[in-house]
Tab-separated table of C-alpha atoms in Angstrom:
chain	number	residue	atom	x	y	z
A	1	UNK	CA	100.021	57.035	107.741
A	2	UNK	CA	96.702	57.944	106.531
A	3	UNK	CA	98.067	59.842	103.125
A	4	UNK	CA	100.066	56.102	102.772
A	5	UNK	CA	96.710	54.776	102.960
A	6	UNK	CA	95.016	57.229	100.832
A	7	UNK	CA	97.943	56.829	98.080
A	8	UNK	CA	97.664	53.201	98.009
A	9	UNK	CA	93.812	53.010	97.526
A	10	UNK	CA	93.955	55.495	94.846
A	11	UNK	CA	96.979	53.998	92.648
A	12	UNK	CA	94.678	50.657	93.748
A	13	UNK	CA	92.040	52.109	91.887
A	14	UNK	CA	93.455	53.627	89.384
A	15	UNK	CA	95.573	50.361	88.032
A	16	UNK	CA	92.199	48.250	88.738
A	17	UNK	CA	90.278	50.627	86.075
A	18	UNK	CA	93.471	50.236	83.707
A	19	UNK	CA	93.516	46.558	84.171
A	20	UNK	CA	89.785	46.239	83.497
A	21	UNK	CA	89.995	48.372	80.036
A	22	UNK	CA	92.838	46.107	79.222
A	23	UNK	CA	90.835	43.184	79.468
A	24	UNK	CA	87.811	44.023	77.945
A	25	UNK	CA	89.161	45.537	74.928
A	26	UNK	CA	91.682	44.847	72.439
A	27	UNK	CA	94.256	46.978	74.036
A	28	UNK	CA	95.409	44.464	76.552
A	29	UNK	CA	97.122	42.078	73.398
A	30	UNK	CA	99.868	42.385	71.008
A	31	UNK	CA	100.315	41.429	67.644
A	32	UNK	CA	102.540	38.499	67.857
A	33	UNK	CA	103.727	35.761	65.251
A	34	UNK	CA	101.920	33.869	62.599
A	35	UNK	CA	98.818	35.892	64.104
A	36	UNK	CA	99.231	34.895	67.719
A	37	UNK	CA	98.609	37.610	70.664
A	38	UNK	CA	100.609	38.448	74.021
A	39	UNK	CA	98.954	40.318	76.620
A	40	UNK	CA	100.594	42.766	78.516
A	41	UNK	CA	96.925	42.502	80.845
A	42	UNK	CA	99.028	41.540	84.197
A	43	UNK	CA	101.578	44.428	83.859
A	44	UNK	CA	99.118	46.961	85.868
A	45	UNK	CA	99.171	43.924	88.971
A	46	UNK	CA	103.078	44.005	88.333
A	47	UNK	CA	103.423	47.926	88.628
A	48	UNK	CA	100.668	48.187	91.560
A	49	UNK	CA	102.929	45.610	93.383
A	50	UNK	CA	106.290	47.185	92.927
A	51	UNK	CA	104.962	50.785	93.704
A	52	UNK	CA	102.441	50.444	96.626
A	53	UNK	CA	103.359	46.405	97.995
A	54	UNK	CA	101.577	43.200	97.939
A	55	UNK	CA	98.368	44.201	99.436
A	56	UNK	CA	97.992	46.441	96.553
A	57	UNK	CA	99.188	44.041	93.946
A	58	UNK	CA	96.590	41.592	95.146
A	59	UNK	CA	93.797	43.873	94.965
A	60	UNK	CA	94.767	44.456	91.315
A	61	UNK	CA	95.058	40.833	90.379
A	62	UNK	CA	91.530	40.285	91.940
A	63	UNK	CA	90.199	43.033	89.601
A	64	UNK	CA	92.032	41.675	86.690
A	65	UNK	CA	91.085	37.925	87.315
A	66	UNK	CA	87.498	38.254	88.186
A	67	UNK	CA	87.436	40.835	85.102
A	68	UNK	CA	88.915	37.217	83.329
A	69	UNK	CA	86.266	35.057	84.494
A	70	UNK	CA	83.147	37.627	83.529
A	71	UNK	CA	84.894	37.797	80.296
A	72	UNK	CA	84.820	34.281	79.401
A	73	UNK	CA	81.388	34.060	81.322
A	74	UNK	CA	79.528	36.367	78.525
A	75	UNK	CA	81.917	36.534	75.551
A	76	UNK	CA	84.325	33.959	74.955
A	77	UNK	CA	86.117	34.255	71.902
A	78	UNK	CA	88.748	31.556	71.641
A	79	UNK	CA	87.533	27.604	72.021
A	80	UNK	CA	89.596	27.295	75.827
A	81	UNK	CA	87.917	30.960	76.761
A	82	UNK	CA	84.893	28.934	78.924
A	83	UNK	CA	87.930	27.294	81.007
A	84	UNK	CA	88.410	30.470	82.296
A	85	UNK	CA	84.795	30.352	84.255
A	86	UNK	CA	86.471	28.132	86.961
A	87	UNK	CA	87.928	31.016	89.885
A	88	UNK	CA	91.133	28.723	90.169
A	89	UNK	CA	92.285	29.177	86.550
A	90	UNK	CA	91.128	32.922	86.488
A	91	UNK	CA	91.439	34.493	90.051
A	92	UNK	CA	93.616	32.759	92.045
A	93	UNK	CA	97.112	32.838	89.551
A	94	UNK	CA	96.336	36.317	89.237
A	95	UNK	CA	96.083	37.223	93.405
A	96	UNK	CA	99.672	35.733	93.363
A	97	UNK	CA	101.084	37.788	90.632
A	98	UNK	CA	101.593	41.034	92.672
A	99	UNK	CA	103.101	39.410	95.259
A	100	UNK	CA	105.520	37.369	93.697
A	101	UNK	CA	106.641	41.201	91.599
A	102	UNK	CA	107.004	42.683	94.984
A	103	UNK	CA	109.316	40.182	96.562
A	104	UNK	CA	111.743	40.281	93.555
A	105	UNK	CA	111.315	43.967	93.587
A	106	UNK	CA	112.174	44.034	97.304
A	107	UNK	CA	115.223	41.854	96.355
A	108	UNK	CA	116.482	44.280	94.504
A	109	UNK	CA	115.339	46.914	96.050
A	110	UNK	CA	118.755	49.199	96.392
A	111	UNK	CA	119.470	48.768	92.982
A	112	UNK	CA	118.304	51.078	90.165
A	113	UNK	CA	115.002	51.602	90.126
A	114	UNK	CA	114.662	50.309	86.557
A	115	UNK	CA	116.677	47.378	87.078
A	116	UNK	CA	114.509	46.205	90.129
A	117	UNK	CA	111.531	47.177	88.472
A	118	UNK	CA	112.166	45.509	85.320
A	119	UNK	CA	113.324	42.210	87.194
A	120	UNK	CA	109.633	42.189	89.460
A	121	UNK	CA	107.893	42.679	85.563
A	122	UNK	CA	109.593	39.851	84.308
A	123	UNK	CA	109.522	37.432	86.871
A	124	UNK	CA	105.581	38.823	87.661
A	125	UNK	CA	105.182	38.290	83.932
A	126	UNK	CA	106.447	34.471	83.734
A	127	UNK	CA	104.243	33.624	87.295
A	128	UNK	CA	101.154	34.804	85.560
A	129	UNK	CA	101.780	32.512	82.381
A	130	UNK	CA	102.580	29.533	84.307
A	131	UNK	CA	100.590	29.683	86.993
A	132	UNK	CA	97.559	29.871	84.810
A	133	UNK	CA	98.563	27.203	82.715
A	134	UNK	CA	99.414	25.356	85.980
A	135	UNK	CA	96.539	25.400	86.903
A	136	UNK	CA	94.564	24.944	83.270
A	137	UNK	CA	96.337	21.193	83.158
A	138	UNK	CA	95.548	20.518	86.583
A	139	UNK	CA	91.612	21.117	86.299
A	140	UNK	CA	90.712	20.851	82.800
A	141	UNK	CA	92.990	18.578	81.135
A	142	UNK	CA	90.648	16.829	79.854
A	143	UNK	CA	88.418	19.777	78.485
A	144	UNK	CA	91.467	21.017	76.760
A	145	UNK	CA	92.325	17.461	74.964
A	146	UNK	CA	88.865	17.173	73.628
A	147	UNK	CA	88.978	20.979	72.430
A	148	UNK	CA	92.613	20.544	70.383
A	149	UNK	CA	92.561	17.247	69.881
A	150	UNK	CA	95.034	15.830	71.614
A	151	UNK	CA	95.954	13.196	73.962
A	152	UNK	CA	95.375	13.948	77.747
A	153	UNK	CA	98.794	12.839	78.450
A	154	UNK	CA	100.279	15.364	75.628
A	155	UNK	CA	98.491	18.378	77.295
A	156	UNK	CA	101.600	18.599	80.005
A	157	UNK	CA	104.163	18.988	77.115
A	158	UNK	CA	101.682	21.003	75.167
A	159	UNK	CA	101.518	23.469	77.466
A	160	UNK	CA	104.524	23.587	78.577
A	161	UNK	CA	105.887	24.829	75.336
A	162	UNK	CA	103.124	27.396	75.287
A	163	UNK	CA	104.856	28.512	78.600
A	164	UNK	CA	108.265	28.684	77.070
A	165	UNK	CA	106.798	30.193	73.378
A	166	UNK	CA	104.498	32.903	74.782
A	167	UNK	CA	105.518	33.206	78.696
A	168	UNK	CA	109.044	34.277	78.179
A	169	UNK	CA	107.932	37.421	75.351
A	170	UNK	CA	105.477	38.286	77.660
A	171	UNK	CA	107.602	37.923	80.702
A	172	UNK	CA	110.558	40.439	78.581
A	173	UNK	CA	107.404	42.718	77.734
A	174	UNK	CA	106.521	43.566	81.076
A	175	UNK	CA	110.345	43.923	81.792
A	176	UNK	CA	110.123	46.586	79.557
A	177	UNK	CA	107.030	48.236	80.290
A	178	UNK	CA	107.193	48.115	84.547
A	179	UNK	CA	110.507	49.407	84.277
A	180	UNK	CA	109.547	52.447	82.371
A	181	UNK	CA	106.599	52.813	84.116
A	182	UNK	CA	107.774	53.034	87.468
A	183	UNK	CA	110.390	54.846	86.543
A	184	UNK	CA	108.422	57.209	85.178
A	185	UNK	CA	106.011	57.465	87.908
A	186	UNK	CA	108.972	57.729	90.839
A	187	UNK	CA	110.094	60.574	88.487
A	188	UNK	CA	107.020	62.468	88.767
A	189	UNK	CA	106.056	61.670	92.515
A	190	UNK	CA	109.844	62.565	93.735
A	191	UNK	CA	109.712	65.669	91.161
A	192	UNK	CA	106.556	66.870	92.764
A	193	UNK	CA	108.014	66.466	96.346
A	194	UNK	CA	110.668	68.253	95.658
A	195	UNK	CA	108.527	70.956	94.482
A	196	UNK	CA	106.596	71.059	97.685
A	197	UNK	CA	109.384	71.200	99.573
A	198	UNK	CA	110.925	74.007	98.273
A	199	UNK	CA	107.559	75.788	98.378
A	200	UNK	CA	107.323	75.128	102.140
């Protein structure tokens, strides 16, 4: 019980630090499109989720989203970046992202491990985009008209293709990178026990 504990505090940690240098550097986008970006920031939540459970997953997202909100606190780069100051655009989509990833993992849990894992990174992927979005028209609407341009009643549809555009590349990215991940890292942790084993 207590090397569980241990295990899950340090893969915890170590996906927290990976999440943070994915958000404060360039690394956490992709070149996309007509110069657009996708991040794969969320994936580290995702694979934190599917290898060490919820409670893990939501530590993780609560590293990544309050990484967010300092972010846009001190250096914004795009015009909607000071949106991301408000917790409930920043921090709270991201505290549900693990979980969501681990209960589609656990729902395939049984199958192959990449399979499962690459379902939880897609699904984990798509929750993030719309659940930030969610809530970005629910509290700042407004914000975001006078910003683009646009009518406030246009911002639903508006970002709703955004969700569709960007969330489903991002949502097949983190398909591709949880499942190799985790597959990788089962690979080493089950190779290793197997070493001990035969040692004992």
């Amino acid at each position: 019980m207590e090397h569980s504990s241990v295990k899950k505090i340090v893969t915890a940690g170590a996906l927290g630090a990976v999440s943070v240098v994915l958000a404060v550097t360039p690394l956490g986008f992709l070149p996309w499109f007509g110069g657009a970006s996708l991040t794969i920031m969320h994936i580290p939540v995702i694979v934190a989720a599917v290898l060490e459970g919820p409670v893990a997953g939501t530590v993780v997202g609560l590293i990544f989203g309050v990484t967010s909100l300092v972010k846009a606190a001190v250096a914004p780069v795009g015009p909607l970046d000071p949106l991301f100051t408000n917790p409930l655009v920043s921090v709270l989509p991201r505290l549900l992202i693990g979980v969501v990833a681990w209960a589609v993992y656990k729902l395939f849990r049984g199958k192959l491990t990449p399979l499962a894992a690459g379902a939880a990174g897609a699904v984990g992927g798509f929750a993030n985009t719309a659940l930030v979005l969610t809530m970005l028209g629910l509290s700042a609407a407004d914000q975001i008209a006078g910003v683009l341009g646009l009518e406030t009643a246009a911002i639903p549809a508006f970002l709703a293709g955004i969700a569709l555009s960007n969330g489903l590349v991002e949502a097949a990215a983190a398909a591709v990178f949880t499942g190799a991940v985790v597959s990788a890292w089962k690979g080493i942790a089950e190779g290793g026990a197997s070493k001990l084993s035969k040692e004992a």
